[in-house]
Each structure stands twice: as C-alpha cells, then as structure tokens.
Coordinates of C-alpha atoms and ligand atoms in Angstrom, one line a residue:
M745 CA 27.2 -140.2 60.5
E746 CA 25.8 -143.4 58.9
K747 CA 23.9 -144.0 55.7
V748 CA 20.6 -145.9 56.3
V749 CA 17.5 -146.8 54.4
I750 CA 14.3 -145.8 56.1
V751 CA 11.3 -148.0 55.3
R752 CA 7.8 -146.9 56.0
Y753 CA 4.8 -149.1 55.8
S754 CA 1.2 -148.4 55.6
E755 CA -0.6 -148.9 58.8
I756 CA -4.1 -149.5 57.3
H757 CA -3.9 -153.2 57.7
L758 CA -2.3 -153.3 61.0
K759 CA -5.3 -153.3 63.3
G760 CA -5.8 -154.9 66.7
K761 CA -4.6 -158.5 67.1
N762 CA -3.3 -158.8 63.6
R763 CA -0.7 -156.1 64.1
N764 CA 2.0 -158.2 65.5
Y765 CA 1.5 -160.9 62.9
F766 CA 1.6 -158.5 60.0
E767 CA 4.7 -156.8 61.3
R768 CA 6.4 -160.1 61.8
V769 CA 5.7 -161.2 58.3
F770 CA 6.6 -157.8 56.9
A771 CA 10.0 -157.8 58.7
M772 CA 10.7 -161.4 57.5
N773 CA 9.9 -160.3 53.9
L774 CA 12.3 -157.3 54.2
E775 CA 15.0 -159.7 55.4
K776 CA 14.3 -162.1 52.5
S777 CA 14.6 -159.2 50.0
L778 CA 18.0 -158.3 51.4
K779 CA 19.4 -161.8 51.4
G780 CA 23.0 -161.8 50.4
L781 CA 23.6 -158.2 51.4
R782 CA 25.2 -157.4 54.7
H783 CA 22.8 -155.4 56.8
E784 CA 20.9 -155.0 60.0
L785 CA 17.2 -154.4 60.2
R786 CA 15.7 -152.5 63.1
R787 CA 12.2 -151.4 63.9
T788 CA 11.9 -148.0 65.4
S789 CA 8.7 -146.2 66.1
G790 CA 6.5 -147.3 63.3
R791 CA 9.1 -147.8 60.6
Y792 CA 12.1 -149.9 59.8
L793 CA 15.7 -148.9 59.4
V794 CA 18.2 -150.8 57.3
E795 CA 21.6 -150.2 58.7
K796 CA 25.2 -151.3 58.6
F797 CA 25.3 -152.2 54.9
E798 CA 28.4 -151.8 52.8
E799 CA 29.2 -148.2 51.8
G800 CA 28.0 -147.5 48.3
R801 CA 25.2 -150.1 48.4
A802 CA 22.5 -147.8 49.7
E803 CA 20.8 -147.6 46.2
E804 CA 20.8 -151.4 46.0
V805 CA 19.3 -151.8 49.4
A806 CA 16.7 -149.1 48.6
E807 CA 15.8 -150.8 45.3
R808 CA 15.3 -154.1 46.9
V809 CA 13.1 -153.0 49.8
S810 CA 11.1 -150.7 47.5
K811 CA 9.7 -153.9 45.9
V812 CA 8.5 -155.5 49.1
F813 CA 4.8 -155.4 49.3
G814 CA 3.6 -153.5 52.3
V815 CA 6.3 -150.8 51.8
H816 CA 4.6 -147.4 51.5
S817 CA 7.7 -145.3 51.0
Y818 CA 11.4 -145.4 51.6
S819 CA 14.2 -142.9 51.8
I820 CA 18.0 -143.1 51.8
G821 CA 19.1 -141.0 54.7
L822 CA 21.7 -140.2 57.3
L823 CA 21.5 -141.4 60.9
V824 CA 23.2 -138.9 63.2
G825 CA 23.2 -137.8 66.8
S826 CA 20.6 -135.2 67.7
E827 CA 23.1 -132.5 68.5
L828 CA 22.5 -129.5 66.2
G829 CA 26.0 -129.5 64.7
E830 CA 25.6 -133.2 63.6
I831 CA 22.2 -132.5 62.1
Y832 CA 23.6 -129.6 60.2
A833 CA 26.5 -131.7 58.8
A834 CA 23.9 -134.3 57.6
A835 CA 21.6 -131.6 56.2
K836 CA 24.5 -130.2 54.2
E837 CA 25.2 -133.6 52.8
V838 CA 21.7 -134.5 51.6
G839 CA 20.5 -131.0 50.9
P840 CA 20.6 -129.1 47.5
K841 CA 23.6 -127.1 46.4
S842 CA 21.5 -124.5 44.7
G843 CA 17.9 -123.4 44.0
T844 CA 14.9 -123.2 46.3
F845 CA 14.5 -125.3 49.4
K846 CA 13.0 -125.7 52.8
V847 CA 13.7 -127.6 55.9
E848 CA 10.9 -129.7 57.5
T849 CA 11.4 -131.1 61.0
H850 CA 9.5 -133.7 62.8
R851 CA 10.2 -134.1 66.5
G852 CA 9.2 -137.4 67.9
Y853 CA 11.4 -136.8 70.9
K854 CA 9.4 -134.2 72.8
N855 CA 12.0 -133.4 75.4
Y856 CA 14.4 -132.0 72.8
P857 CA 15.4 -128.5 73.8
L858 CA 14.2 -126.9 70.5
T859 CA 10.8 -127.1 68.9
S860 CA 10.5 -128.4 65.3
M861 CA 10.2 -124.9 64.0
E862 CA 13.3 -123.8 65.8
I863 CA 15.3 -126.7 64.5
S864 CA 14.2 -126.0 60.9
A865 CA 15.0 -122.3 61.3
A866 CA 18.5 -123.0 62.7
I867 CA 19.4 -125.6 60.1
G868 CA 17.9 -123.7 57.2
G869 CA 19.5 -120.5 58.3
R870 CA 22.9 -122.1 58.5
L871 CA 22.5 -123.7 55.1
L872 CA 21.6 -120.3 53.6
D873 CA 24.5 -118.5 55.3
E874 CA 27.0 -120.9 54.0
N875 CA 25.6 -121.3 50.5
P876 CA 24.7 -118.1 48.6
A877 CA 23.2 -120.2 45.7
L878 CA 20.3 -121.3 47.9
R879 CA 17.0 -119.6 48.5
V880 CA 14.2 -120.5 50.9
D881 CA 10.8 -121.1 49.5
V882 CA 8.4 -122.7 52.0
H883 CA 5.5 -123.0 49.7
D884 CA 6.9 -124.6 46.5
P885 CA 10.6 -125.6 47.1
A886 CA 12.6 -127.5 44.6
A887 CA 14.1 -129.5 47.4
T888 CA 13.2 -130.3 51.0
V889 CA 15.5 -131.4 53.8
Y890 CA 13.6 -133.6 56.2
I891 CA 14.8 -133.9 59.7
D892 CA 13.4 -136.4 62.0
V893 CA 14.5 -136.2 65.7
R894 CA 13.4 -139.6 66.8
Q895 CA 14.6 -140.3 70.3
Q896 CA 17.1 -139.1 72.7
G897 CA 20.4 -139.0 70.9
A898 CA 19.3 -139.9 67.3
A899 CA 18.1 -138.0 64.3
L900 CA 17.4 -139.0 60.7
V901 CA 18.1 -136.6 57.9
F902 CA 17.0 -137.3 54.3
G903 CA 16.0 -135.5 51.1
E904 CA 13.6 -137.6 49.2
F905 CA 10.7 -140.0 49.5
G906 CA 10.6 -142.9 47.1
A907 CA 7.3 -144.7 46.4
G908 CA 7.2 -148.3 47.7
A909 CA 5.3 -151.2 46.1
G910 CA 2.2 -150.7 48.3
G911 CA -0.1 -153.7 48.9
M912 CA 0.0 -156.2 51.7
P913 CA 2.9 -158.2 53.0
V914 CA 3.3 -161.4 51.0
G915 CA 2.1 -164.4 53.1
T916 CA -0.5 -162.5 55.1
A917 CA -3.2 -163.7 52.7
G918 CA -2.1 -167.4 52.7
K919 CA -0.7 -169.4 49.8
G920 CA -1.9 -170.0 46.3
L921 CA -0.6 -171.7 43.1
L922 CA 0.0 -169.6 40.0
M923 CA -0.2 -171.4 36.7
I924 CA 2.6 -169.7 34.9
S925 CA 3.1 -169.9 31.2
G926 CA 5.8 -168.1 29.3
G927 CA 3.3 -165.5 28.2
I928 CA 2.6 -161.9 29.2
D929 CA -0.4 -162.4 31.3
S930 CA 0.3 -165.0 34.0
P931 CA 3.4 -163.2 35.5
V932 CA 1.3 -160.1 35.9
A933 CA -1.5 -162.1 37.5
G934 CA 1.1 -163.5 40.0
Y935 CA 2.4 -160.0 40.7
M936 CA -1.1 -158.8 41.4
M937 CA -2.0 -161.6 43.8
A938 CA 1.3 -161.3 45.6
K939 CA 0.5 -157.6 46.1
R940 CA -2.6 -158.6 47.9
G941 CA -0.6 -160.7 50.3
L942 CA -0.8 -164.1 48.7
T943 CA 2.3 -166.3 48.6
V944 CA 2.3 -167.3 45.0
E945 CA 3.8 -170.7 44.3
L946 CA 4.6 -171.4 40.6
L947 CA 3.6 -174.3 38.4
H948 CA 4.5 -174.5 34.7
F949 CA 3.3 -177.1 32.2
H950 CA 5.6 -178.1 29.4
S951 CA 5.3 -180.5 26.4
Y952 CA 8.9 -181.6 26.2
P953 CA 10.2 -182.6 23.6
Y954 CA 7.7 -180.6 21.5
T955 CA 8.7 -177.6 23.6
N956 CA 12.4 -177.2 24.2
D957 CA 14.7 -176.1 27.1
G958 CA 14.5 -172.5 25.9
A959 CA 10.8 -172.5 26.8
K960 CA 11.5 -173.7 30.3
E961 CA 14.4 -171.3 30.7
K962 CA 12.2 -168.5 29.7
V963 CA 9.7 -169.4 32.5
V964 CA 12.5 -169.6 35.0
A965 CA 13.7 -166.2 33.9
L966 CA 10.2 -164.8 34.4
A967 CA 9.9 -166.5 37.9
K968 CA 13.2 -164.8 38.8
Q969 CA 12.1 -161.4 37.6
L970 CA 9.0 -161.8 39.8
S971 CA 10.9 -163.0 42.8
P972 CA 11.8 -159.5 44.2
Y973 CA 8.0 -159.1 44.6
T974 CA 6.9 -162.7 45.3
L975 CA 9.9 -163.6 47.3
V976 CA 9.5 -167.1 45.8
T977 CA 12.6 -168.9 44.5
R978 CA 11.3 -172.2 43.2
L979 CA 9.3 -173.2 40.2
M980 CA 7.5 -176.5 39.7
T981 CA 7.0 -178.1 36.3
L982 CA 4.9 -180.9 35.0
S983 CA 4.8 -182.6 31.6
V984 CA 1.5 -182.6 29.7
T985 CA 3.1 -184.2 26.6
H986 CA 1.3 -187.5 26.7
I987 CA -2.0 -185.9 27.7
Q988 CA -1.7 -183.7 24.5
E989 CA -0.9 -186.7 22.4
E990 CA -3.8 -188.6 23.7
I991 CA -6.2 -185.7 23.2
H992 CA -4.9 -185.2 19.7
A993 CA -5.3 -188.9 18.8
K994 CA -8.7 -189.5 20.3
C995 CA -10.8 -186.4 20.7
A996 CA -12.6 -183.8 18.5
N997 CA -9.9 -181.5 17.2
E998 CA -11.7 -178.3 18.0
L999 CA -11.6 -179.2 21.7
N1000 CA -7.8 -179.7 22.0
I1001 CA -7.3 -176.6 24.0
T1002 CA -10.4 -176.9 26.1
L1003 CA -9.5 -180.5 27.1
L1004 CA -5.9 -179.6 27.8
R1005 CA -7.0 -176.8 30.0
R1006 CA -9.2 -179.1 32.0
F1007 CA -6.2 -181.4 32.6
M1008 CA -4.1 -178.4 33.6
F1009 CA -6.6 -177.4 36.2
R1010 CA -6.9 -180.9 37.6
L1011 CA -3.1 -181.2 37.8
A1012 CA -2.8 -177.7 39.4
E1013 CA -5.4 -178.6 42.0
R1014 CA -3.5 -181.8 42.8
V1015 CA -0.3 -179.9 43.2
A1016 CA -2.0 -177.2 45.2
R1017 CA -3.5 -179.6 47.6
E1018 CA -0.2 -181.4 48.2
R1019 CA 1.5 -178.1 48.9
G1020 CA -1.3 -176.6 51.0
D1021 CA -2.1 -173.9 48.5
K1022 CA -5.6 -172.6 49.0
C1023 CA -6.4 -171.3 45.5
L1024 CA -5.3 -171.4 41.9
V1025 CA -4.3 -168.3 40.0
T1026 CA -4.4 -167.8 36.3
G1027 CA -3.7 -164.9 33.9
E1028 CA -7.0 -165.3 32.1
S1029 CA -8.9 -162.2 30.8
L1030 CA -12.5 -162.5 29.7
G1031 CA -12.8 -163.0 26.0
Q1032 CA -9.1 -162.6 25.2
V1033 CA -8.9 -165.9 23.4
A1034 CA -11.2 -168.8 22.5
S1035 CA -10.6 -170.6 25.8
Q1036 CA -11.3 -167.5 27.9
T1037 CA -15.0 -167.1 27.1
M1038 CA -17.5 -167.7 29.8
E1039 CA -18.0 -171.2 28.4
G1040 CA -14.3 -171.9 28.5
I1041 CA -14.0 -170.7 32.1
T1042 CA -17.0 -172.8 33.1
S1043 CA -15.5 -175.9 31.5
S1044 CA -12.2 -175.4 33.4
N1045 CA -13.8 -174.5 36.7
A1046 CA -16.0 -177.6 36.5
V1047 CA -13.1 -180.0 37.2
V1048 CA -11.8 -178.3 40.3
T1049 CA -13.2 -177.3 43.7
L1050 CA -10.5 -174.8 44.9
P1051 CA -11.3 -171.2 44.1
V1052 CA -9.7 -170.0 40.9
L1053 CA -8.5 -166.4 41.1
R1054 CA -8.2 -164.5 37.9
P1055 CA -7.0 -161.0 38.7
L1056 CA -6.8 -159.9 35.1
I1057 CA -10.3 -161.0 34.2
G1058 CA -11.4 -157.4 33.4
F1059 CA -8.2 -156.0 32.0
D1060 CA -7.5 -155.1 28.4
K1061 CA -4.4 -156.5 26.8
D1062 CA -2.9 -153.0 26.7
E1063 CA -3.3 -152.6 30.4
I1064 CA -1.7 -155.9 31.1
I1065 CA 1.2 -155.1 28.8
A1066 CA 1.7 -151.7 30.6
R1067 CA 1.9 -153.6 33.9
A1068 CA 4.2 -156.3 32.5
K1069 CA 6.5 -153.5 31.4
A1070 CA 6.4 -151.7 34.8
I1071 CA 7.3 -154.9 36.7
G1072 CA 10.0 -155.9 34.2
T1073 CA 8.6 -159.1 32.7
F1074 CA 7.5 -157.9 29.3
E1075 CA 10.7 -158.3 27.4
T1076 CA 11.1 -161.9 28.5
S1077 CA 7.5 -162.7 27.9
V1078 CA 7.7 -161.8 24.2
L1079 CA 10.7 -163.9 23.5
P1080 CA 9.7 -166.4 20.8
Y1081 CA 9.4 -169.9 22.3
E1082 CA 6.8 -172.6 21.8
D1083 CA 4.3 -172.9 24.7
C1084 CA 2.5 -176.2 25.2
C1085 CA -0.7 -174.5 24.2
T1086 CA 0.7 -173.8 20.8
V1087 CA 1.6 -177.5 20.2
F1088 CA -1.2 -179.4 18.4
L1089 CA -3.1 -176.1 18.1
P1090 CA -6.5 -176.7 16.4
E1091 CA -7.2 -174.7 13.3
F1092 CA -10.6 -173.6 14.7
P1093 CA -10.7 -173.9 18.5
A1094 CA -14.2 -174.1 19.9
T1095 CA -15.2 -170.8 21.5
R1096 CA -18.4 -171.9 23.1
P1097 CA -18.1 -175.6 23.7
K1098 CA -21.1 -177.2 25.5
L1099 CA -20.1 -179.0 28.7
S1100 CA -22.0 -182.2 27.6
F1101 CA -19.9 -182.3 24.4
I1102 CA -16.7 -181.8 26.3
E1103 CA -17.5 -184.6 28.7
E1104 CA -18.5 -186.9 25.9
E1105 CA -15.1 -186.3 24.2
E1106 CA -13.2 -186.6 27.4
A1107 CA -14.8 -189.9 28.2
K1108 CA -12.6 -191.3 25.4
L1109 CA -9.6 -190.8 27.6
D1110 CA -8.5 -192.5 30.8
V1111 CA -8.5 -189.3 32.8
P1112 CA -7.3 -190.6 36.2
A1113 CA -4.5 -192.6 34.7
L1114 CA -3.3 -189.6 32.6
V1115 CA -3.4 -187.4 35.7
E1116 CA -1.4 -189.9 37.7
E1117 CA 1.2 -190.3 34.9
A1118 CA 1.6 -186.5 34.6
M1119 CA 1.9 -186.1 38.4
A1120 CA 4.9 -188.4 38.3
T1121 CA 6.8 -185.9 36.1
L1122 CA 6.7 -183.2 38.8
E1123 CA 10.1 -181.4 39.0
T1124 CA 11.2 -178.5 41.0
V1125 CA 13.7 -175.9 39.9
E1126 CA 15.3 -173.7 42.6
F1127 CA 16.8 -170.5 41.4
Ligands
ATP1953 P1 -0.4 -166.0 29.2 O1 0.0 -164.7 28.7 O2 -0.4 -166.0 30.7 O3 0.3 -167.2 28.6 P2 -2.5 -166.3 27.4 O4 -3.2 -165.0 27.0 O5 -1.5 -166.8 26.5 O6 -1.9 -166.1 28.9 P3 -3.7 -168.9 27.6 O7 -2.6 -169.5 26.9 O8 -5.1 -169.3 27.2 O9 -3.7 -167.3 27.6 O10 -3.5 -169.3 29.1 C1 -4.4 -168.8 30.1 C2 -3.8 -169.0 31.4 O11 -3.6 -170.4 31.6 C3 -2.4 -168.4 31.6 O12 -2.5 -167.1 32.0 C4 -1.8 -169.3 32.7 O13 -2.3 -168.9 33.9 C5 -2.4 -170.7 32.3 N1 -1.4 -171.4 31.4 C6 -1.4 -171.4 30.1 N2 -0.4 -172.1 29.6 C7 0.3 -172.6 30.7 C8 1.4 -173.4 30.9 N3 2.1 -173.9 29.9 N4 1.8 -173.6 32.2 C9 1.1 -173.1 33.2 N5 0.0 -172.4 33.1 C10 -0.4 -172.1 31.8
MG1954 MG1 -0.1 -168.2 26.9

C-alpha cells in the first residue's frame, strides 16, 4: 500500500494536435512545482500520479501541485493491488470512523471479475460489519470512499477531492513581462495572466537610493510568493532614479508620474524584446488613480507597440484585495516601503493630460539617452 497524490487536469484545452504539447508542458510544470522533493511523476489514463515521495510529505506534495495551473482537482490516496482484500485495507484507512458514508467505485479495467456496484457493495458491507458507528447513506453521505480500479493489478482508493488552481498550463500561452511594483495590484495581475497560460517574467523599477533595499526585498518576497503559480524564480530590476531626477528638474510638475510611466513602458518594452516576451502586463485598473484614466493609459500606450495586458482593468479595489489575500500576497504588499512612484510625487498629478502637452514637456529630456542609461542598470535576482 503506497500513499500517492492523484492529479486530474481539465481536458477542455486538450484538443487535437495541441494535446501532446499541452500535456508535455503540464507535466513539466508539475515537475517544477515539486522541485526539491523526492518523487516520481507518472501519467496514467488521463491523470497524473505523484508517487514515491517521503512518508509524511503527502500534504506538501498535494499543496504544491494544487497550485499548478491546469490542475482541475487532486486527491491524496492509496495505491494498492486490485485484489478485494487490499482494496478493503485501503478503504478502511481512508474511510470515516463514524457517521454516514457511501462507497463509489469506478472500474476502468473492464475485465475485473466484479462490477463497480459489486465492488462498492462488498467493500461498503465489510466496512459496516467491522464498524458499528458507520451508517450507509447513498444520497447525502458525510463521507465517500472512492475506489478506482484502473488497470490489471492496480486500484486507487481515496476519500476527498481538493480543488486545483484551474486555468491553463503556464507557458502554453507564450511569454510576457509583468511590471511588478511592491503594491497590491501587480502581483494579482501576474497571477491572473499566469492562470491563462502566460509565462510571466518580472521587471521591477526602483529609485535607489531614494528607495531602499527593503523596497526591493519586498518585491522579491512577492515574486517568491507568486512562484508556486508562475513557476518563475527570477526578477529583473532597473533603476529609474536619474530619469526621475531629470523629469523633476526639467518638466511640468503635474506630469511627473505621467512622464515616468512613459519611461517605464519604454524600458519594459526594451527588456521584453530582448527576452522574447510578447506582451507587457500591468496591474492597472481603470480610474483607480490619476495615471489610470483613459488619458493616462493612452499616454503610456503611445510609446510602445507590444500589446499591454491589463487583467485588472475592470476590477474594484475590494475585488483585487480579496484575490491578493487568496493567493497570499496581500500581507507583503501592504508593508510600508517607498515605491519609486511615491518619490517626487507631485501635489496635484494631472488626471487628463493632453498628449500634445506631454510630448512638449518630454521634449525637454534626452529620452533615448535616458533609456540607454537606465537599461545599463539591469540586474537579475534569482531566488
Ligand atoms: P500596484 O498595486 O500594482 O502598485 P497601483 O495601484 O499602485 O498598482 P500604480 O502605482 O499607478 O498603481 O502602478 C500601476 C502599474 O504600473 C502597476 O500595477 C505596475 O504594473 C506598474 N508599476 C508601478 N510601479 C512600478 C514599479 N516600481 N516597478 C514596476 N512596475 C511598476
Ligand atoms: Mg503602486
């Protein structure tokens, strides 16, 4: 009798020619999520089994695979031989000790000497006989013992289905670059695009020494918290310090943020092109702050040609916070550190700046030189 974790994926996306590709990426992602844990991964009739992990680490294995996008559901179960006595021993182990229950059998192996109903009746009957505190209720049982007779000589027995992360395997939708701040929104935006199958690379802008190491550590912490989902273990950083100083010294004060954001987009696009990322991703939400008005979005989009994905565009802050809590980034996001956007913050940021005015002010700067200079500060943190 061996403890295993059963991983089921949704088949919706696995059509025709894509099927092999999706499965390959999915299996690779499961492997990545289990890195550092001894295990073997095996595909068996439309699902995966994680086997041969250390005793007592089943919960950890399950926790990790549950976060892999594409996982529909998972169960911790027992892998046994298909002989009735072995199935019973496993059922006793995973089944309830009291209360109502039923046994549900699926028989993929059609040459098994008993039908599904007969297996359920035999196992259920024996459980009842040996435990007077149990009662059968086939309509609304408190617990169910699932038996899956898969192939000659093997059966899986388990008691519960856990919900997987859903979505599509990361990587099947290509690669994009998330502009990640230390805030609440951008980590959630990254999570959402990863869920749709995008590999989300990470770029953070800092204004060292105006922003300190704590601010950077906070972003690394967020990236780490995202990595069970994104499977990404590196963060790129760029300095926008000199850009901010130049804007502050030479341009209309109310455009500070607008101009900085245009630089951020230009830089992100440069990094994306160098890394083969096909889109940019931000945590913007329409109207949330001055720079996220239609005019603000227009002004940022005007300096790039890559598509900019904004998965939170129609979300309320409350909804974003709820998601940040669910994925575990919220507590870190609200730690108090300076973000580069809060350095040189104008008193009254322009909410509806005209593009002509923006371009006029920007013409006071040597944009190409500032971009080159910032690009030279590119660093990568592996975590
Ligand atoms: P967030 O909670 O993600 O910080 P926000 O509500 O604070 O968002 P802004 O500060 O206007 O909004 O940022 C909008 C988006 O711009 C962010 O979601 C993020 O994608 C990007 N961004 C902002 N600051 C940075 C930064 N320092 N480094 C990288 N990207 C950034
Ligand atoms: Mg922010």
